[in-house]
Amino acid sequence: MSLLARISAGLLLWAFGFSLLYAMQGTGCAYGWADVALFGTTLLRGILVATWLVLVAACLALLRLVRSASSDFENRVTLATTLAGAGAMLVTGSPVALTSACA
Amino acid sequence: MNALRRHRVLNAIWGAPTGWRGTVVSVNHSDIGKRFVIAAFVFFAIGGVLAMMIRAQLATPGSAFVGPDIYNQLFTMHGSIMMFLFAIPMFEGLALYMLPKMLGSRDMAFPRLSAYGWWCYLFGGTILIASMVFGVAPDGGWFMYTPLSSKAYTPGINADVWLLGITFVEISAIAAAIEIAVSVLKLRAPGMRLDRMPLFAWYLLITALMMIVAFPPLILGSILLEVERAFDWPFFDPTRGGSPLLWQHLFWLFGHPEVYIIFLPAAGVISTVLPVLARTRILGYGWIVAALLSLAFLSFGLWVHHMFTTGIPHMALGFFSAASALVALPTAVQVFAWIGTLWNGRPELKLPMLYLLGFFVIFVIGGMTGVMLAMVPFDLQAHDTHFVVAHLHYVLIGGFIFPMLAGAYYWLPHFTGRTRDDLLGKASFWLIFIGFNVTFFMMHLTGLLGMRRRVHTYPEEAGWTLLNLVSSVGSFVMAFGFALFAIDVALHLYYARRRRRNPWTAGTLEWAMPIPTPAYNIASLPTVTDREPMTQSPALATALARGEGYLGEPRDGWRETMAVETTTGAIDHIVVLPGNTCLPIVTAAVTGCFFLCLLAGHYWLSLLPVAGVVALGLRWAWVLDWRQDLGPLPIGRGEVAPIHREAVGAPGWWGSAFLLVADGTALASLLFGYAFLWVIAPNWPPPERIEGGLAAALVAAAAGLAGCLFTRRCLAEGANGLSAPASRMALSATAAQLVTILALVTLGITALPAPQEHAYAAGSWALLAYALLHAAIALLCAGFGRIRITAGHVSPRRTLDLRVARLFGDYSAATLAIVLVCLLAPAVAA
């Protein structure tokens, strides 16, 4: 099972991050965080962008961690799935910086 | 023992009685798998007839072939049958039949569960089909959107038939998913590491894990909607704090992964058949595994793309639009790996290859239109039009039916031991391929011209007449193709030449046995050192028949197969599987009675079958009788291994763990729904919140924790051979769970508002009911553990019952804590 856990780690992190961003966006809109100004932007966008960047950084850190696997197969699959997770985090989280949050 | 004698002895052990008795009691995976496949094809034929009626209705404007009421039932039942009674069961059948053979095993991990799943599927499917005969079939669309499916707009039992019938069938799907996951992880031939598994097993493993996570949201949604319809708990009623969008979320949380759950097994067929017919090995084994893992995860991030037009903020649209476009990448990796394999090999244009080429054309077109629909501006235009109907059929028929037809022709000799020439098969291919494209390509155009889905007719001046007529003609051509396929298979069964094993010179283990296969699959289990054992060692089949592998000597009439360590494939233990029994059909029948009671509105009477299922469940576990330690037993080749009841990682424990994963997903979905209503739904905050109840909650929490600790202590004492203290601990755990139940009931009655008042109250009661149910399950497990200890079934080596009880005790305590926090939080916030 350790192999399954290792090869899924990057994608699990993406799933967690994706759910977190979606939940925070919904909660923030419901509780008016988008109406609170913060350093030229809104509290909601500030929180979302910061969270997104932390998540992307976590995915990249994971990429460094998973490099030493015991077999070629495990190495290759782990690297590919962790890269996929990092790429997905970058792309699917990017709307936090590009689109209107609550409209 | 010579090969013939071994064959006879093993056949007697693994076979089923002849005649109706064999039909009723058989739990053999080959029998169950074949039944699933045949029944799924019958349901496919029924769904196909409904499709032809739909096309007959739409062939001309203003058609009076059927009225709107019947038309609503036609398209609802067509979609529901194809999704729930054909696609999923068809792949389950193939998996049940084929997996053990490919993995070098003699059966699946839980044969009785396979049989139970089969009977649930048959009974549930029959209820759905019978509803059509009685004119009360579901008519709200295959996704049953509220408020159309709520009591106010569907006062009859049409929606109840769908909600209860589909939930009944879903039990079968969850059972199959657990069965498949545990079988792939544990019941492989010795030496078959995860990276030596046939790709088909990887596909099925990941599909099964997806099902375990994806199906509970639908089951939960169905239960909530049924409870709303039956008892007026307003989960989806916006006037009382509910939200119809909650249903859409729960449905599509299941519904979109479902598309990939249907596609992945078919992709597994492609990855198996294509290299054999290209006379080479698959290219990029590791990349394919990585791609399908990525696909599995990403597929859970797409569900909102079915809800783009519901007024969701741009940012949320952006999340799901990006994920929807991104999912094309891992799919493309697989397609390129297949093309590369063809390029790398020497392909033969045999019949299965023809279907695979058809798949490439259709699926790529379907994928392209999928990317178009993933773009929000385009989706806003095309939403709910025939363009979407065309897209989903290109994906599902291209991505599932064409590969499965390729698989059917590839594995037909395995089922029948015969091979036929390709003439009829080729004719059926061309009819299906041409008919399909004529039917559904036209729908892209009618959709772009503005024709809505689910309209039962249209005016002549709309300008869709010719396109619809051509589409309808195409559908009938396609239907002739499928009829020809059925005739070809029937002829194959009776008039084809007999063949010896492995007619395709394939490398996987399912061809290392006589065809048609005997009940026990293989006379002895191989040691696997390559992904294609038959290519590596062409004489393997003969050696195994001579008993040169593991478990070649039958023992005490036991149904034995090997279990391995999940990653390395090292020998772990012997699994002794249960034999033929009528318990599955009886349990499924009693389960069916429960659903029928609900359908008839006899809610109190439904408690009777619930009690019956509990009693049968205990009987189910009890008959796995083992009252003495056996120690390691010889398995051949001079090696020994313990039996599963004396091993730590037995399939029973794994199955329970996966069941709890599914259960946990249901709870997560419920919590999501509860939070969603708090944040998004109108008419909040609720007029009344929880009042008091702190004392009852503290008692429940303390008792739940005590129950968990007592169960853990019981296991520790049992593992040390101290039966009397273990028994006392089990009794204490039972009592503690009883106190938990009483405290929870008190909490609900004294502190929560009536569930009909507001969605908040309904959600709180639903959470409470969840915790109650799991406390009751933990109570039963602890009580059962005590009886097993007293009866001498537990020893320091034999602790499986107690380990399973501990799993459920831990889970119950954890979920109780979560539920209590959610219930009390509103009081604190207030």
Short mmCIF file of C-alpha atoms in Angstrom, two decimals, chain B residues 499-823:
data_model
loop_
_atom_site.label_atom_id
_atom_site.label_comp_id
_atom_site.label_asym_id
_atom_site.label_seq_id
_atom_site.Cartn_x
_atom_site.Cartn_y
_atom_site.Cartn_z
CA ARG B 499 -10.30 -24.34 -30.38
CA ARG B 500 -7.49 -25.10 -28.00
CA ARG B 501 -6.33 -22.50 -25.50
CA ASN B 502 -4.80 -19.14 -26.41
CA PRO B 503 -6.00 -18.60 -29.99
CA TRP B 504 -4.49 -15.06 -30.06
CA THR B 505 -1.07 -16.11 -28.69
CA ALA B 506 -1.62 -13.60 -25.90
CA GLY B 507 0.73 -13.19 -22.96
CA THR B 508 -1.64 -12.78 -20.00
CA LEU B 509 -2.64 -15.51 -17.59
CA GLU B 510 -6.28 -15.89 -18.55
CA TRP B 511 -5.04 -17.88 -21.55
CA ALA B 512 -3.04 -20.27 -19.35
CA MET B 513 -6.09 -22.42 -18.76
CA PRO B 514 -8.32 -24.69 -20.83
CA ILE B 515 -11.17 -22.93 -22.69
CA PRO B 516 -13.97 -22.83 -21.76
CA THR B 517 -12.50 -22.58 -18.30
CA PRO B 518 -13.18 -25.11 -15.55
CA ALA B 519 -14.80 -23.89 -12.33
CA TYR B 520 -11.43 -23.72 -10.54
CA ASN B 521 -9.64 -21.74 -13.33
CA ILE B 522 -6.14 -23.16 -12.94
CA ALA B 523 -4.99 -26.45 -11.47
CA SER B 524 -2.08 -24.77 -9.69
CA LEU B 525 -1.01 -21.15 -9.25
CA PRO B 526 2.06 -19.86 -11.10
CA THR B 527 4.99 -17.80 -9.91
CA VAL B 528 4.92 -14.61 -11.94
CA THR B 529 8.17 -12.92 -12.96
CA ASP B 530 7.00 -10.99 -16.02
CA ARG B 531 4.02 -8.88 -17.14
CA GLU B 532 3.29 -11.44 -19.82
CA PRO B 533 3.88 -14.84 -18.23
CA MET B 534 2.59 -16.76 -21.25
CA THR B 535 4.99 -14.96 -23.59
CA GLN B 536 7.86 -15.55 -21.22
CA SER B 537 7.01 -19.23 -20.75
CA PRO B 538 4.77 -20.70 -23.48
CA ALA B 539 4.71 -24.09 -21.72
CA LEU B 540 3.37 -22.54 -18.51
CA ALA B 541 -0.20 -23.78 -19.05
CA THR B 542 0.88 -27.42 -19.25
CA ALA B 543 3.12 -27.11 -16.22
CA LEU B 544 0.29 -25.60 -14.18
CA ALA B 545 -2.12 -28.33 -15.30
CA ARG B 546 0.44 -30.88 -14.06
CA GLY B 547 0.24 -29.24 -10.64
CA GLU B 548 3.74 -27.76 -10.69
CA GLY B 549 2.61 -24.43 -9.24
CA TYR B 550 1.21 -23.56 -5.82
CA LEU B 551 -1.82 -25.30 -4.26
CA GLY B 552 -1.68 -28.10 -6.82
CA GLU B 553 -2.79 -30.65 -4.21
CA PRO B 554 -6.45 -30.17 -3.18
CA ARG B 555 -6.86 -30.18 0.60
CA ASP B 556 -9.91 -31.30 2.62
CA GLY B 557 -12.34 -30.11 -0.05
CA TRP B 558 -11.34 -26.49 0.66
CA ARG B 559 -11.63 -23.75 -1.96
CA GLU B 560 -8.06 -22.48 -1.66
CA THR B 561 -6.28 -19.67 -3.42
CA MET B 562 -3.23 -17.56 -2.56
CA ALA B 563 -3.07 -14.05 -1.09
CA VAL B 564 0.02 -11.93 -1.54
CA GLU B 565 1.57 -8.85 -0.02
CA THR B 566 -0.07 -5.93 -1.80
CA THR B 567 2.99 -4.27 -3.35
CA THR B 568 5.67 -6.93 -3.71
CA GLY B 569 3.50 -9.92 -4.56
CA ALA B 570 5.32 -12.02 -1.95
CA ILE B 571 3.34 -14.97 -0.58
CA ASP B 572 1.25 -13.85 2.39
CA HIS B 573 -1.31 -16.50 3.23
CA ILE B 574 -3.81 -19.05 1.90
CA VAL B 575 -7.36 -17.83 1.49
CA VAL B 576 -10.01 -20.49 2.07
CA LEU B 577 -13.13 -19.26 0.30
CA PRO B 578 -16.71 -20.16 1.24
CA GLY B 579 -18.58 -22.65 -0.92
CA ASN B 580 -21.99 -22.64 -2.55
CA THR B 581 -24.79 -21.24 -0.41
CA CYS B 582 -28.27 -19.79 -0.74
CA LEU B 583 -27.46 -17.02 1.76
CA PRO B 584 -26.78 -14.41 -0.98
CA ILE B 585 -30.12 -14.87 -2.76
CA VAL B 586 -32.04 -14.96 0.51
CA THR B 587 -30.28 -11.83 1.79
CA ALA B 588 -30.87 -10.04 -1.51
CA ALA B 589 -34.54 -11.03 -1.45
CA VAL B 590 -34.97 -9.71 2.09
CA THR B 591 -33.11 -6.52 1.07
CA GLY B 592 -35.53 -6.24 -1.84
CA CYS B 593 -38.46 -6.57 0.57
CA PHE B 594 -37.10 -3.57 2.46
CA PHE B 595 -37.12 -1.46 -0.69
CA LEU B 596 -40.56 -2.71 -1.71
CA CYS B 597 -41.96 -1.81 1.72
CA LEU B 598 -40.62 1.72 1.29
CA LEU B 599 -42.00 1.90 -2.23
CA ALA B 600 -45.42 0.89 -0.97
CA GLY B 601 -45.20 3.43 1.85
CA HIS B 602 -45.22 0.78 4.61
CA TYR B 603 -42.42 2.41 6.56
CA TRP B 604 -42.93 0.61 9.87
CA LEU B 605 -43.21 -2.71 8.10
CA SER B 606 -39.83 -2.06 6.48
CA LEU B 607 -38.21 -2.56 9.89
CA LEU B 608 -38.98 -6.25 9.57
CA PRO B 609 -36.73 -6.85 6.54
CA VAL B 610 -34.07 -4.67 8.21
CA ALA B 611 -34.10 -7.08 11.14
CA GLY B 612 -33.96 -9.93 8.64
CA VAL B 613 -30.91 -8.48 6.90
CA VAL B 614 -29.15 -8.03 10.27
CA ALA B 615 -29.92 -11.63 11.23
CA LEU B 616 -28.74 -12.93 7.86
CA GLY B 617 -25.61 -10.76 8.05
CA LEU B 618 -24.71 -12.32 11.40
CA ARG B 619 -25.41 -15.77 9.98
CA TRP B 620 -23.22 -14.82 7.00
CA ALA B 621 -20.29 -14.09 9.29
CA TRP B 622 -21.01 -16.94 11.69
CA VAL B 623 -20.79 -19.78 9.16
CA LEU B 624 -17.13 -18.95 8.50
CA ASP B 625 -16.38 -21.45 11.19
CA TRP B 626 -12.84 -22.04 12.45
CA ARG B 627 -12.31 -23.31 15.98
CA GLN B 628 -8.70 -24.49 15.92
CA ASP B 629 -5.29 -23.14 15.06
CA LEU B 630 -3.76 -24.86 12.06
CA GLY B 631 -0.42 -23.06 11.78
CA PRO B 632 1.45 -22.79 8.49
CA LEU B 633 0.32 -25.33 5.88
CA PRO B 634 2.22 -26.65 2.84
CA ILE B 635 1.37 -24.87 -0.40
CA GLY B 636 3.68 -26.74 -2.80
CA ARG B 637 7.22 -26.08 -3.98
CA GLY B 638 8.39 -26.82 -0.44
CA GLU B 639 6.84 -23.67 0.97
CA VAL B 640 4.29 -23.08 3.73
CA ALA B 641 1.79 -20.32 4.53
CA PRO B 642 -0.89 -19.72 7.17
CA ILE B 643 -4.57 -19.63 6.30
CA HIS B 644 -6.34 -16.28 6.15
CA ARG B 645 -7.96 -16.54 9.57
CA GLU B 646 -4.49 -16.72 11.10
CA ALA B 647 -3.02 -13.90 8.97
CA VAL B 648 -3.01 -10.18 9.67
CA GLY B 649 -3.91 -8.79 6.24
CA ALA B 650 -6.85 -11.08 5.47
CA PRO B 651 -9.30 -10.03 2.72
CA GLY B 652 -12.10 -9.66 5.29
CA TRP B 653 -10.23 -6.86 7.02
CA TRP B 654 -9.46 -5.15 3.72
CA GLY B 655 -13.07 -5.42 2.60
CA SER B 656 -14.26 -3.87 5.87
CA ALA B 657 -11.71 -1.06 5.50
CA PHE B 658 -12.89 -0.25 1.97
CA LEU B 659 -16.52 -0.38 3.11
CA LEU B 660 -15.65 2.23 5.72
CA VAL B 661 -13.99 4.38 3.05
CA ALA B 662 -17.29 4.34 1.13
CA ASP B 663 -19.12 5.03 4.37
CA GLY B 664 -16.78 7.92 5.15
CA THR B 665 -17.46 9.41 1.72
CA ALA B 666 -21.17 9.29 2.46
CA LEU B 667 -20.54 11.17 5.72
CA ALA B 668 -18.30 13.69 3.93
CA SER B 669 -21.09 14.25 1.39
CA LEU B 670 -23.60 14.76 4.19
CA LEU B 671 -21.30 17.27 5.89
CA PHE B 672 -20.80 19.01 2.54
CA GLY B 673 -24.57 19.22 2.13
CA TYR B 674 -25.02 20.55 5.66
CA ALA B 675 -22.34 23.22 5.11
CA PHE B 676 -23.64 24.02 1.63
CA LEU B 677 -27.11 24.72 2.99
CA TRP B 678 -25.73 26.91 5.78
CA VAL B 679 -23.68 28.98 3.33
CA ILE B 680 -25.60 29.04 0.05
CA ALA B 681 -29.28 28.17 0.53
CA PRO B 682 -31.95 30.87 0.91
CA ASN B 683 -34.04 31.44 4.05
CA TRP B 684 -31.23 31.04 6.55
CA PRO B 685 -30.51 31.33 9.44
CA PRO B 686 -33.10 28.84 10.68
CA PRO B 687 -35.94 30.06 12.90
CA GLU B 688 -35.06 27.54 15.61
CA ARG B 689 -31.72 25.99 16.54
CA ILE B 690 -30.59 23.26 18.88
CA GLU B 691 -31.45 24.12 22.47
CA GLY B 692 -29.60 22.43 25.31
CA GLY B 693 -28.64 18.81 24.84
CA LEU B 694 -25.09 19.34 26.09
CA ALA B 695 -25.40 16.74 28.84
CA ALA B 696 -26.80 14.11 26.48
CA ALA B 697 -24.07 14.90 23.95
CA LEU B 698 -21.36 14.53 26.59
CA VAL B 699 -22.79 11.19 27.70
CA ALA B 700 -22.94 10.02 24.08
CA ALA B 701 -19.36 11.13 23.47
CA ALA B 702 -18.06 9.48 26.62
CA ALA B 703 -19.94 6.24 25.91
CA GLY B 704 -18.80 6.22 22.26
CA LEU B 705 -15.20 6.70 23.32
CA ALA B 706 -15.54 4.00 25.97
CA GLY B 707 -17.03 1.63 23.39
CA CYS B 708 -14.09 2.25 21.11
CA LEU B 709 -11.54 1.71 23.90
CA PHE B 710 -13.26 -1.44 25.16
CA THR B 711 -13.26 -2.89 21.64
CA ARG B 712 -9.56 -2.13 21.30
CA ARG B 713 -8.86 -3.69 24.69
CA CYS B 714 -10.91 -6.72 23.68
CA LEU B 715 -8.65 -7.25 20.69
CA ALA B 716 -5.52 -6.87 22.80
CA GLU B 717 -6.76 -9.44 25.33
CA GLY B 718 -7.86 -11.80 22.56
CA ALA B 719 -4.47 -11.53 20.87
CA ASN B 720 -2.86 -12.49 24.20
CA GLY B 721 -5.07 -15.56 24.49
CA LEU B 722 -7.01 -14.19 27.48
CA SER B 723 -10.52 -15.22 26.50
CA ALA B 724 -12.33 -14.29 29.70
CA PRO B 725 -11.09 -10.66 29.88
CA ALA B 726 -11.59 -10.32 26.13
CA SER B 727 -15.15 -11.50 26.51
CA ARG B 728 -15.77 -9.02 29.34
CA MET B 729 -14.35 -6.20 27.25
CA ALA B 730 -16.59 -7.12 24.32
CA LEU B 731 -19.61 -7.10 26.62
CA SER B 732 -18.56 -3.71 28.03
CA ALA B 733 -18.18 -2.34 24.51
CA THR B 734 -21.66 -3.58 23.65
CA ALA B 735 -23.11 -1.90 26.71
CA ALA B 736 -21.23 1.33 25.98
CA GLN B 737 -22.61 1.47 22.46
CA LEU B 738 -26.11 0.91 23.85
CA VAL B 739 -25.62 3.92 26.14
CA THR B 740 -24.41 5.93 23.11
CA ILE B 741 -27.59 5.09 21.24
CA LEU B 742 -29.83 6.06 24.15
CA ALA B 743 -27.96 9.32 24.69
CA LEU B 744 -28.20 10.22 21.01
CA VAL B 745 -31.93 9.52 20.94
CA THR B 746 -32.34 11.69 24.04
CA LEU B 747 -30.33 14.45 22.40
CA GLY B 748 -32.52 14.41 19.34
CA ILE B 749 -35.84 14.33 21.15
CA THR B 750 -35.00 16.94 23.78
CA ALA B 751 -32.82 19.42 21.91
CA LEU B 752 -33.38 19.39 18.17
CA PRO B 753 -36.31 21.11 16.41
CA ALA B 754 -38.70 18.97 14.36
CA PRO B 755 -37.04 17.93 11.08
CA GLN B 756 -39.96 19.14 8.92
CA GLU B 757 -39.54 22.76 10.02
CA HIS B 758 -36.36 23.74 8.24
CA ALA B 759 -33.46 22.23 6.26
CA TYR B 760 -31.23 22.96 9.26
CA ALA B 761 -33.30 20.68 11.45
CA ALA B 762 -33.55 18.05 8.71
CA GLY B 763 -29.76 18.13 8.24
CA SER B 764 -29.17 17.88 11.98
CA TRP B 765 -31.50 14.89 12.26
CA ALA B 766 -29.79 13.27 9.27
CA LEU B 767 -26.42 13.64 11.01
CA LEU B 768 -27.88 12.25 14.21
CA ALA B 769 -29.35 9.28 12.33
CA TYR B 770 -25.94 8.62 10.78
CA ALA B 771 -24.26 8.53 14.20
CA LEU B 772 -27.05 6.34 15.59
CA LEU B 773 -26.74 3.85 12.76
CA HIS B 774 -22.99 3.52 13.27
CA ALA B 775 -23.30 3.16 17.00
CA ALA B 776 -25.75 0.33 16.31
CA ILE B 777 -23.30 -1.30 13.88
CA ALA B 778 -20.48 -1.00 16.41
CA LEU B 779 -22.78 -2.56 19.00
CA LEU B 780 -23.53 -5.51 16.74
CA CYS B 781 -19.83 -6.00 15.95
CA ALA B 782 -18.85 -5.94 19.61
CA GLY B 783 -21.71 -8.27 20.55
CA PHE B 784 -20.80 -10.63 17.72
CA GLY B 785 -17.17 -10.55 18.90
CA ARG B 786 -18.24 -11.63 22.37
CA ILE B 787 -20.25 -14.56 21.02
CA ARG B 788 -17.32 -15.61 18.84
CA ILE B 789 -14.94 -15.50 21.79
CA THR B 790 -17.31 -17.56 23.91
CA ALA B 791 -17.80 -20.11 21.13
CA GLY B 792 -14.03 -20.61 20.77
CA HIS B 793 -13.54 -18.92 17.41
CA VAL B 794 -10.91 -16.54 18.74
CA SER B 795 -7.34 -17.37 19.66
CA PRO B 796 -4.05 -15.41 19.66
CA ARG B 797 -3.73 -16.44 15.99
CA ARG B 798 -7.39 -16.10 15.03
CA THR B 799 -8.34 -12.49 15.77
CA LEU B 800 -9.94 -11.46 12.47
CA ASP B 801 -13.43 -11.00 13.99
CA LEU B 802 -12.06 -8.73 16.70
CA ARG B 803 -9.93 -6.72 14.31
CA VAL B 804 -12.96 -6.05 12.14
CA ALA B 805 -14.97 -5.12 15.26
CA ARG B 806 -12.20 -2.70 16.21
CA LEU B 807 -12.38 -1.04 12.79
CA PHE B 808 -16.07 -0.40 13.18
CA GLY B 809 -15.68 0.68 16.83
CA ASP B 810 -13.00 3.22 15.89
CA TYR B 811 -15.02 4.50 12.95
CA SER B 812 -18.15 4.87 15.03
CA ALA B 813 -16.31 6.87 17.70
CA ALA B 814 -14.66 9.15 15.15
CA THR B 815 -17.87 9.89 13.28
CA LEU B 816 -19.75 10.39 16.54
CA ALA B 817 -17.27 13.10 17.53
CA ILE B 818 -17.66 14.85 14.16
CA VAL B 819 -21.45 14.66 14.29
CA LEU B 820 -21.64 16.01 17.84
CA VAL B 821 -19.39 18.96 16.95
CA CYS B 822 -21.64 19.76 13.96
CA LEU B 823 -24.80 19.45 16.06
#
